[in-house]
Tab-separated table of C-alpha atoms and ligand atoms in Angstrom:
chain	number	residue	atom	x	y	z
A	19	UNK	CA	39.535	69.011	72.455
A	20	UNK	CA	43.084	67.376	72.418
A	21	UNK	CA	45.083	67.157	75.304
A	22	UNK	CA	48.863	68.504	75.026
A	23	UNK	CA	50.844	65.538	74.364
A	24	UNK	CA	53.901	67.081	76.823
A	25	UNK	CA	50.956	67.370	79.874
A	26	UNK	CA	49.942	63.957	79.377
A	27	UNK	CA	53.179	62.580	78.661
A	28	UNK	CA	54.500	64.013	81.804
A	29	UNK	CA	51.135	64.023	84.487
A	30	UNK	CA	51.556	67.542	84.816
A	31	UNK	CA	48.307	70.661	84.403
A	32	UNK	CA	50.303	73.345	82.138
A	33	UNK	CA	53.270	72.949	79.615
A	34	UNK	CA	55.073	75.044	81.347
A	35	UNK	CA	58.672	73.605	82.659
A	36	UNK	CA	61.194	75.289	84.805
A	37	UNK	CA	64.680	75.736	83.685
A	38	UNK	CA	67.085	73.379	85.969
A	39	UNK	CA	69.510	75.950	87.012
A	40	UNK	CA	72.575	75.311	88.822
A	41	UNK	CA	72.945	76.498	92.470
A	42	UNK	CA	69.198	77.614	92.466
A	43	UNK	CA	66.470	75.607	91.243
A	44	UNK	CA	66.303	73.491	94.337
A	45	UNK	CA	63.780	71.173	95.947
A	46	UNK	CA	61.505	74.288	97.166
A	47	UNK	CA	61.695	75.564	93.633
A	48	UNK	CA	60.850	72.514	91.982
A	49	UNK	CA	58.094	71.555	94.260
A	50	UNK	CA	56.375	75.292	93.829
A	51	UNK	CA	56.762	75.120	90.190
A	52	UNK	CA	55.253	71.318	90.462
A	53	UNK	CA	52.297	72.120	92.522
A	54	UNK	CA	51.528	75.443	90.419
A	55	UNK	CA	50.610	72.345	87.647
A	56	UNK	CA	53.837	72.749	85.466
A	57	UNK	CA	57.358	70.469	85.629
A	58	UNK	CA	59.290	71.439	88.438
A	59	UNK	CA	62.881	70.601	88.029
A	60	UNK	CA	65.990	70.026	90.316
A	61	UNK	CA	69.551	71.159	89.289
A	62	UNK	CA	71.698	68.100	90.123
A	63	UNK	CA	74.568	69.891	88.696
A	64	UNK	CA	76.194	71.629	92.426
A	65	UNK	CA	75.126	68.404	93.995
A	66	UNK	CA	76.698	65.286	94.795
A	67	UNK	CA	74.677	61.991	94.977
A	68	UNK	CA	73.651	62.657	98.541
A	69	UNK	CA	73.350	66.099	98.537
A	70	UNK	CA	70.634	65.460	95.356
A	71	UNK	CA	68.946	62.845	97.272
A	72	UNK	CA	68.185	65.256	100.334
A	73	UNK	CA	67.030	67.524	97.470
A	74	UNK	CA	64.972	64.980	95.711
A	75	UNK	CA	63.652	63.589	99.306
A	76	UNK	CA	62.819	66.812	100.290
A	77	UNK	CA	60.931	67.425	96.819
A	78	UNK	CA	58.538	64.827	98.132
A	79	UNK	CA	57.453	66.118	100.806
A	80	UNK	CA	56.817	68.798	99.724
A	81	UNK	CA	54.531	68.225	96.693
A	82	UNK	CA	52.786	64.845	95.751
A	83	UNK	CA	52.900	66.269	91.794
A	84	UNK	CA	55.734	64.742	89.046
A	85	UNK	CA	58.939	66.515	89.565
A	86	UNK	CA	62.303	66.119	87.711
A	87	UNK	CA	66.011	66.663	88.005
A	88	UNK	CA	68.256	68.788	85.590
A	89	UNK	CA	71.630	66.595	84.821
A	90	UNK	CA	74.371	69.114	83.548
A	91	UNK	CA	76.478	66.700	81.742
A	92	UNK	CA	79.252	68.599	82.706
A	93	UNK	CA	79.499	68.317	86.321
A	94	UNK	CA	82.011	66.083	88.069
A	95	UNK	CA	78.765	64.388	89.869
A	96	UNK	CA	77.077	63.437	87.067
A	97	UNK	CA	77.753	59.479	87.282
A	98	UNK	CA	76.398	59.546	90.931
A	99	UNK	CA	73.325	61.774	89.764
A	100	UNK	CA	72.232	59.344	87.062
A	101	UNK	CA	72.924	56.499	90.114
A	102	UNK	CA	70.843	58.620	92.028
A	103	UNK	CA	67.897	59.881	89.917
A	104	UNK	CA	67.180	55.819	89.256
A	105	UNK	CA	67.168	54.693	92.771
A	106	UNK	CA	65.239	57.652	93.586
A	107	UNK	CA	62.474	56.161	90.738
A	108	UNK	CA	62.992	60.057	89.387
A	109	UNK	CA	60.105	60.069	86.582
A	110	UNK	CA	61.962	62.642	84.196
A	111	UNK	CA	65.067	64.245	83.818
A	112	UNK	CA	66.388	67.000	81.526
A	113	UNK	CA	70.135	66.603	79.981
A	114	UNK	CA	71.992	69.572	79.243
A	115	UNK	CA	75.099	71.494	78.134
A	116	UNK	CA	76.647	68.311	76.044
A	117	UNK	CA	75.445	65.393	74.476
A	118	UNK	CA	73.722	62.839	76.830
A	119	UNK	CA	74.453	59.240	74.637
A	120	UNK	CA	76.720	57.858	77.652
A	121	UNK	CA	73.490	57.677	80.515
A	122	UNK	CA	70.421	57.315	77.735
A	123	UNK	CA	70.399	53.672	78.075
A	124	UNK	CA	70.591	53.316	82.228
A	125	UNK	CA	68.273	56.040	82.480
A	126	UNK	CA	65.793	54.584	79.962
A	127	UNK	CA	66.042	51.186	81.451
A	128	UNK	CA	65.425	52.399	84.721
A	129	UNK	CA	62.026	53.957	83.714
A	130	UNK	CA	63.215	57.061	83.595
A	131	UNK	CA	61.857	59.606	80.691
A	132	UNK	CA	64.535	61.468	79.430
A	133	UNK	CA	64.512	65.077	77.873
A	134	UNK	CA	67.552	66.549	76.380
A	135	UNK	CA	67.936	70.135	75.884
A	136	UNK	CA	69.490	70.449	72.730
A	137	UNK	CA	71.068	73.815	70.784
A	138	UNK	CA	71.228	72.388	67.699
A	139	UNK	CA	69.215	70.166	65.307
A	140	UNK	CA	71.692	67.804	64.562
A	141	UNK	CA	71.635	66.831	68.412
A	142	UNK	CA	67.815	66.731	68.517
A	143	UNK	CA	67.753	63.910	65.592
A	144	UNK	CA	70.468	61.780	67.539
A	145	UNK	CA	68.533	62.319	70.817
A	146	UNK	CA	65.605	61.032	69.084
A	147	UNK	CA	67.296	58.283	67.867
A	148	UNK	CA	68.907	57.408	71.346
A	149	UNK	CA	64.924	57.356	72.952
A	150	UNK	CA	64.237	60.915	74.032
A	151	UNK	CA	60.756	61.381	74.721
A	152	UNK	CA	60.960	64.997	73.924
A	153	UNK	CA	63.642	67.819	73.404
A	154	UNK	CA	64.042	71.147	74.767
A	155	UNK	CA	65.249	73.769	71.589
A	156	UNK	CA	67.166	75.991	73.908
A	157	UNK	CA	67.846	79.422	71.980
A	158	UNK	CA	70.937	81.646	72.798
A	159	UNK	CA	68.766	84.193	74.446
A	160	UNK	CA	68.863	81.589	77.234
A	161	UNK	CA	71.128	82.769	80.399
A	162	UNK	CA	73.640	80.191	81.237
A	163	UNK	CA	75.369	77.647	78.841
A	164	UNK	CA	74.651	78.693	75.551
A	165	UNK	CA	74.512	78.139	71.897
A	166	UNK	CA	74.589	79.703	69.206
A	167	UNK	CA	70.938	80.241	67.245
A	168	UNK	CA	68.397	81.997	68.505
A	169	UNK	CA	64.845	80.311	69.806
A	170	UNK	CA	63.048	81.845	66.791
A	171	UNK	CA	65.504	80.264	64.567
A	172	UNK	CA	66.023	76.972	66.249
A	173	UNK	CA	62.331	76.074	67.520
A	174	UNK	CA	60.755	75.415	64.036
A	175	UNK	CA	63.547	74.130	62.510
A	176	UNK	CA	64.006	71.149	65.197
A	177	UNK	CA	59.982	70.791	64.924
A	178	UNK	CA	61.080	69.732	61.406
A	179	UNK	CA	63.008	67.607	62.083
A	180	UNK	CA	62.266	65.493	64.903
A	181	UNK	CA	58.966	63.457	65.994
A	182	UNK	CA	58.463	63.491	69.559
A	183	UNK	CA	57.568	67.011	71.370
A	184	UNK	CA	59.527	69.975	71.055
A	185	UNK	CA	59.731	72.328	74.267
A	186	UNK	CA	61.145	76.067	73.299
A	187	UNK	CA	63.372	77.821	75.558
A	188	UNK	CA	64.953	81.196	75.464
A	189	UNK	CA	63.475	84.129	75.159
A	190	UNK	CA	59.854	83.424	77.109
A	191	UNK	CA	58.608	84.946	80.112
A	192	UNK	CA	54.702	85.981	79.496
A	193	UNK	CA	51.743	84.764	77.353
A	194	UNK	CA	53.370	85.996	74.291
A	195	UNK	CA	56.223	84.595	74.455
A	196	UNK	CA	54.388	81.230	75.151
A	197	UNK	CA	52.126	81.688	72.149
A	198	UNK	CA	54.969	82.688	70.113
A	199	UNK	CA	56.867	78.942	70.990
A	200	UNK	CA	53.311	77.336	69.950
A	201	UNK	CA	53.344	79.061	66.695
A	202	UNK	CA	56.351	77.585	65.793
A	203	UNK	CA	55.552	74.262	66.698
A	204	UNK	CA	56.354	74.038	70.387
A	205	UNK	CA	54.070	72.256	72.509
A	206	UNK	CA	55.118	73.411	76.064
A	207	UNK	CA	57.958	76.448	77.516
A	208	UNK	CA	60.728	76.017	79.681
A	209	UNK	CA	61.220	79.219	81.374
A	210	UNK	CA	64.499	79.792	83.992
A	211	UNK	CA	64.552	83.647	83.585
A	212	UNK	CA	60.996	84.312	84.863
A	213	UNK	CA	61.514	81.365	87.512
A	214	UNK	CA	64.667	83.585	89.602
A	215	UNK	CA	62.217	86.067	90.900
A	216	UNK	CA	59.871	83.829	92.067
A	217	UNK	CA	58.866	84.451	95.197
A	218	UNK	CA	59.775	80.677	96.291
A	219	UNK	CA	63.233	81.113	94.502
A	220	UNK	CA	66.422	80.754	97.213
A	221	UNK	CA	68.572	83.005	94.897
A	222	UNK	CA	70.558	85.327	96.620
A	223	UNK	CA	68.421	88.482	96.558
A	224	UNK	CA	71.024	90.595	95.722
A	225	UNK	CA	70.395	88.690	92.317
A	226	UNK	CA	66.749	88.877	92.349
A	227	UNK	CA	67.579	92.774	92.543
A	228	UNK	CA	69.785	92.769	89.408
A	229	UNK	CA	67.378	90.653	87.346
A	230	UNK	CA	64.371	93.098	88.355
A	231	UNK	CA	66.450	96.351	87.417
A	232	UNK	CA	68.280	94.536	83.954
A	233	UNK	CA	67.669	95.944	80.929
A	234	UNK	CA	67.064	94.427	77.299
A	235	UNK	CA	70.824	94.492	76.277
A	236	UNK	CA	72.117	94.355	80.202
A	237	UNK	CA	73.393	90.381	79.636
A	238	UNK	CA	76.630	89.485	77.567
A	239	UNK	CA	78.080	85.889	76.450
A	240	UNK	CA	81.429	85.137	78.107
A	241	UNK	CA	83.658	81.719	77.602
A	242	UNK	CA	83.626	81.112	73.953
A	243	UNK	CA	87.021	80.665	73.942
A	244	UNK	CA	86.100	77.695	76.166
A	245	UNK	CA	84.076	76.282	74.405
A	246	UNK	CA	81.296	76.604	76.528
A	247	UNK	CA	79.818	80.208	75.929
A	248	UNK	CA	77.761	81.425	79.575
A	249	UNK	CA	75.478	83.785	79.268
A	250	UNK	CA	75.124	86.324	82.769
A	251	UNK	CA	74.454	90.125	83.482
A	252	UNK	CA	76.917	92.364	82.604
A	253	UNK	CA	79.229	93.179	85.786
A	254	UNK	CA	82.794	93.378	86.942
A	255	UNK	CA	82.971	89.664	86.447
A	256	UNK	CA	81.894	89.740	82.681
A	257	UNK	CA	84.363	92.610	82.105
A	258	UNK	CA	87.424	91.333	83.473
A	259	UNK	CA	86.408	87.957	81.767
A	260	UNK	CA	86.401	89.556	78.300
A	261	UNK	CA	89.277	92.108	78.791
A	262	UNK	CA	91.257	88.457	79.714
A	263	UNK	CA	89.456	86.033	76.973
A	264	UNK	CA	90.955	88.899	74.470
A	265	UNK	CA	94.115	89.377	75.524
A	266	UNK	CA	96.133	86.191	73.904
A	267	UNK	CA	98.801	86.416	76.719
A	268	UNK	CA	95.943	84.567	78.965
A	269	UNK	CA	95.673	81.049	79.018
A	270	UNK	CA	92.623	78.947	78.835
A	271	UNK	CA	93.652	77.543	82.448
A	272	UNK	CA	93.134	81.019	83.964
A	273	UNK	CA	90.118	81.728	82.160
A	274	UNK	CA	89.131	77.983	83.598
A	275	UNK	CA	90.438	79.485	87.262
A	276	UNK	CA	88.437	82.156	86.504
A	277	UNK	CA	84.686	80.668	86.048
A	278	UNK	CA	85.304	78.320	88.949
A	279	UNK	CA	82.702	79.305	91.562
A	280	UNK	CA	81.489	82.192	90.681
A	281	UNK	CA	77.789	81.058	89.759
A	282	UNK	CA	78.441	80.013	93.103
A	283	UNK	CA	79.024	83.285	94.811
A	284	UNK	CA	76.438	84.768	92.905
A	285	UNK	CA	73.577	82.694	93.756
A	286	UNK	CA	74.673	81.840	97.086
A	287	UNK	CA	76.639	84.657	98.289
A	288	UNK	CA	75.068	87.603	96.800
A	289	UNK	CA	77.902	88.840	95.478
A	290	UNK	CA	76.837	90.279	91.906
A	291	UNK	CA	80.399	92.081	91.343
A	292	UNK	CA	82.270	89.362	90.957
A	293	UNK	CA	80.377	86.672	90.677
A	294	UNK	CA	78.303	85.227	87.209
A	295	UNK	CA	74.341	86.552	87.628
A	296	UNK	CA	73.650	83.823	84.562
A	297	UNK	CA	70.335	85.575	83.018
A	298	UNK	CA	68.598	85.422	79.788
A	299	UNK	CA	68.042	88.158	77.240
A	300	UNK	CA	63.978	88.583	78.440
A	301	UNK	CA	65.499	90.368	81.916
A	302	UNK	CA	64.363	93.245	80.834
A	303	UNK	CA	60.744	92.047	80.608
A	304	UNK	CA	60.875	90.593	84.388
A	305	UNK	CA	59.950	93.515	86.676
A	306	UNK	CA	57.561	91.376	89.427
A	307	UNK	CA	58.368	89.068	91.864
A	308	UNK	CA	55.591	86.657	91.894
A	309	UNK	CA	54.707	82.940	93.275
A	310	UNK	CA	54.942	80.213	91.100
A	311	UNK	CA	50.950	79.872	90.179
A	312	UNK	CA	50.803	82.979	89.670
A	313	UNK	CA	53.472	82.763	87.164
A	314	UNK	CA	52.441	79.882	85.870
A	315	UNK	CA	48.859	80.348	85.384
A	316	UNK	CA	49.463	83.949	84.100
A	317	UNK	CA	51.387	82.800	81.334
A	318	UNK	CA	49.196	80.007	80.427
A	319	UNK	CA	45.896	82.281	81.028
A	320	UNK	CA	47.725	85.102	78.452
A	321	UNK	CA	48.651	82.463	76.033
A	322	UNK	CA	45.487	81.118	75.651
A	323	UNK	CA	44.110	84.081	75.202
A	324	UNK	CA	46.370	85.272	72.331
A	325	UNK	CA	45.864	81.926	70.638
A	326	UNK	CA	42.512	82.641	70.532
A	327	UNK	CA	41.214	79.271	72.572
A	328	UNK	CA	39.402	78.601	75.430
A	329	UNK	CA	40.674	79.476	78.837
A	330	UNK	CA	40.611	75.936	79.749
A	331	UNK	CA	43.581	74.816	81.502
A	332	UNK	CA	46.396	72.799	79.275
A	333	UNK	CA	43.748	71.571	76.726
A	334	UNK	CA	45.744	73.397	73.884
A	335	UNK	CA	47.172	70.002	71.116
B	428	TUI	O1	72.943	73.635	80.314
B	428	TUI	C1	72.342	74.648	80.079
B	428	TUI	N1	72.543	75.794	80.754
B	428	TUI	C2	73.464	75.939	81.778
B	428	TUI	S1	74.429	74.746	82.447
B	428	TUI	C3	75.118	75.833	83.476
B	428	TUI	S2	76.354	75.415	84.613
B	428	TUI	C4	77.745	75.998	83.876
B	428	TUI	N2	78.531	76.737	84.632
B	428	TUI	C5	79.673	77.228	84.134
B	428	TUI	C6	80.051	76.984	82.854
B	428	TUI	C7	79.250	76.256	82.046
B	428	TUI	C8	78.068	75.751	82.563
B	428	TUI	C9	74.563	77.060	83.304
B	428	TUI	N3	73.642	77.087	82.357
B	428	TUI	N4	71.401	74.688	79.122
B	428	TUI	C10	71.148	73.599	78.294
B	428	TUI	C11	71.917	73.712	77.067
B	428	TUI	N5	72.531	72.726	76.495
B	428	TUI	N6	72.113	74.828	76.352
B	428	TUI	C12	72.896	74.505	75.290
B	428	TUI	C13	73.155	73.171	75.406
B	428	TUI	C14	73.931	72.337	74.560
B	428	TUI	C15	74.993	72.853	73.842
B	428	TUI	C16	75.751	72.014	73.046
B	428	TUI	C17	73.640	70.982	74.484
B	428	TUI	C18	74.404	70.174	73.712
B	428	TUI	C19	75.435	70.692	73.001
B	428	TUI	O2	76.121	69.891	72.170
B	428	TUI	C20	77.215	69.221	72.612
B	428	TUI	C21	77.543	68.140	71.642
B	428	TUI	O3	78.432	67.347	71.996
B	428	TUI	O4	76.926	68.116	70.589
């Protein structure tokens, strides 16, 4: 049987990838998801270039198993992460939330395999172009910065239209969402959703709470007057955000002000009133709180077994 071309690409057991999420998916996350057998990733994005290289250090020790970092091409560390990641001989990172042409070439040159999460498949054709090894088809079901088609949608259409390995993303938190991404043409998950309740998750667990009790149609999409659209829980935050993002009296500054920090005291702080809980649509469908291999090989086990194949770890082409 074939091996899956995003396991041997990568080193790693499963094709299962955790999302890189900002001011949680840190070097105990990463290095639980890693050692489970599926791509553990680091969020660079709250970090500055020392700050990510305790992270990344710390990663180390703490599993001997391929590991990557999440670059948010938004943040205002970005040019020290990308100095960072290479001197750090990072083997993979994930781009997201823009378009990562500036840092393709450094990264590339410096060994590094890069894997941009796209929303759209005119940015999955350019990142091909630009030496992606893969793509992650993020759908708007995702929590966090969003676009605007849904996984279903997206997946088979950027299958279409690119040649190197197409991850899915939004949407997935069992075995059938995982079969469902293979059926249209996906040949590994990236789950962030699934990954806050982990047991080896440092998220706040006042947020843990609110994932566990969410609902299907408990999330809402804030900050499209921004231009970057954020997907969280609904809560006082997402309310007063929306009653000011429709009122035309408020100005994009104070909607700006507004967004500032408050993944921040969320995540960190615990506090889910008026912070952002950033979540994905499949809440509703998270009701454990489990380790990572038992996450991991759950999903993959489940999958498997819908597809109809052998339970015989990552050997699905
Ligand atoms: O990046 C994410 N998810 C994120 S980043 C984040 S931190 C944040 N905090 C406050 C406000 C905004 C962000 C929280 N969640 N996912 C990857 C992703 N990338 N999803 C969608 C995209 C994307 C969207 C448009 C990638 C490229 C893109 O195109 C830009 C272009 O120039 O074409």
């Amino acid at each position: 049987m074939n091996k899956n071309p995003v396991c041997e690409m990568l080193g790693i057991e499963y094709p299962v990838f955790q999302g890189g999420m900002a001011w949680i998916a840190d070097a105990q996350l990463a290095a639980a998801v890693s050692n489970a057998g599926g791509l553990g990733l680091i969020a660079a994005m709250n970090s500055n270039g020392e700050q990510l290289r305790e992270q990344i250090q710390k990663a180390k020790k703490l599993t001997d198993k391929p590991f990557g970092v999440n670059l948010m091409l938004m943040s205002p560390f970005i040019d020290e992460a990308v100095e960072v990641v290479c001197q750090e001989h990072i083997k993979v990172v994930t781009t997201g939330a823009g378009n990562p042409a500036r840092y393709m070439e450094k990264l590339i040159s410096n060994g590094v395999k890069v894997i941009c999460v796209v929303a759209s498949v005119a940015l999955a054709v350019m990142v091909e172009r630009m030496g992606a090894c893969a793509v992650v088809a993020e759908g708007c079901e995702s929590g966090g910065h969003v676009g605007e088609t849904t996984t279903m949608a997206l997946v088979p259409q950027v299958v279409d239209a690119v040649h190197i390995p197409v991850i899915a993303a939004g949407g997935i938190a069992d075995g059938r969402g995982m079969a469902a991404a293979f059926m249209l043409g996906a040949k590994a998950v990236q789950m962030g959703t699934r990954f806050l309740t982990a047991k080896e998750c440092n998220v706040h667990p006042n947020y843990k709470e609110k994932v566990l009790k969410a609902k299907d149609r408990d999330t809402i999409v804030t900050g499209k007057s921004l231009g970057h659209p954020v997907r969280a829980l609904k809560n006082h935050m997402t309310r007063e955000f929306l009653e000011k993002e429709n009122n035309p009296n408020t100005t994009p500054d104070e909607l700006e002000k507004m967004g500032a920090g408050a993944l921040r005291r969320a995540a960190i702080d615990g506090d889910v009133r008026t912070g952002s809980c950033m979540c994905g649509q499949i809440a509703g469908l998270v009701k454990t709180q489990d380790t990572c291999l038992e996450i991991v090989t759950s999903i993959c086990n489940e999958a498997y077994e819908l597809m109809g194949a052998r339970i015989d770890k990552a050997k699905l082409a």
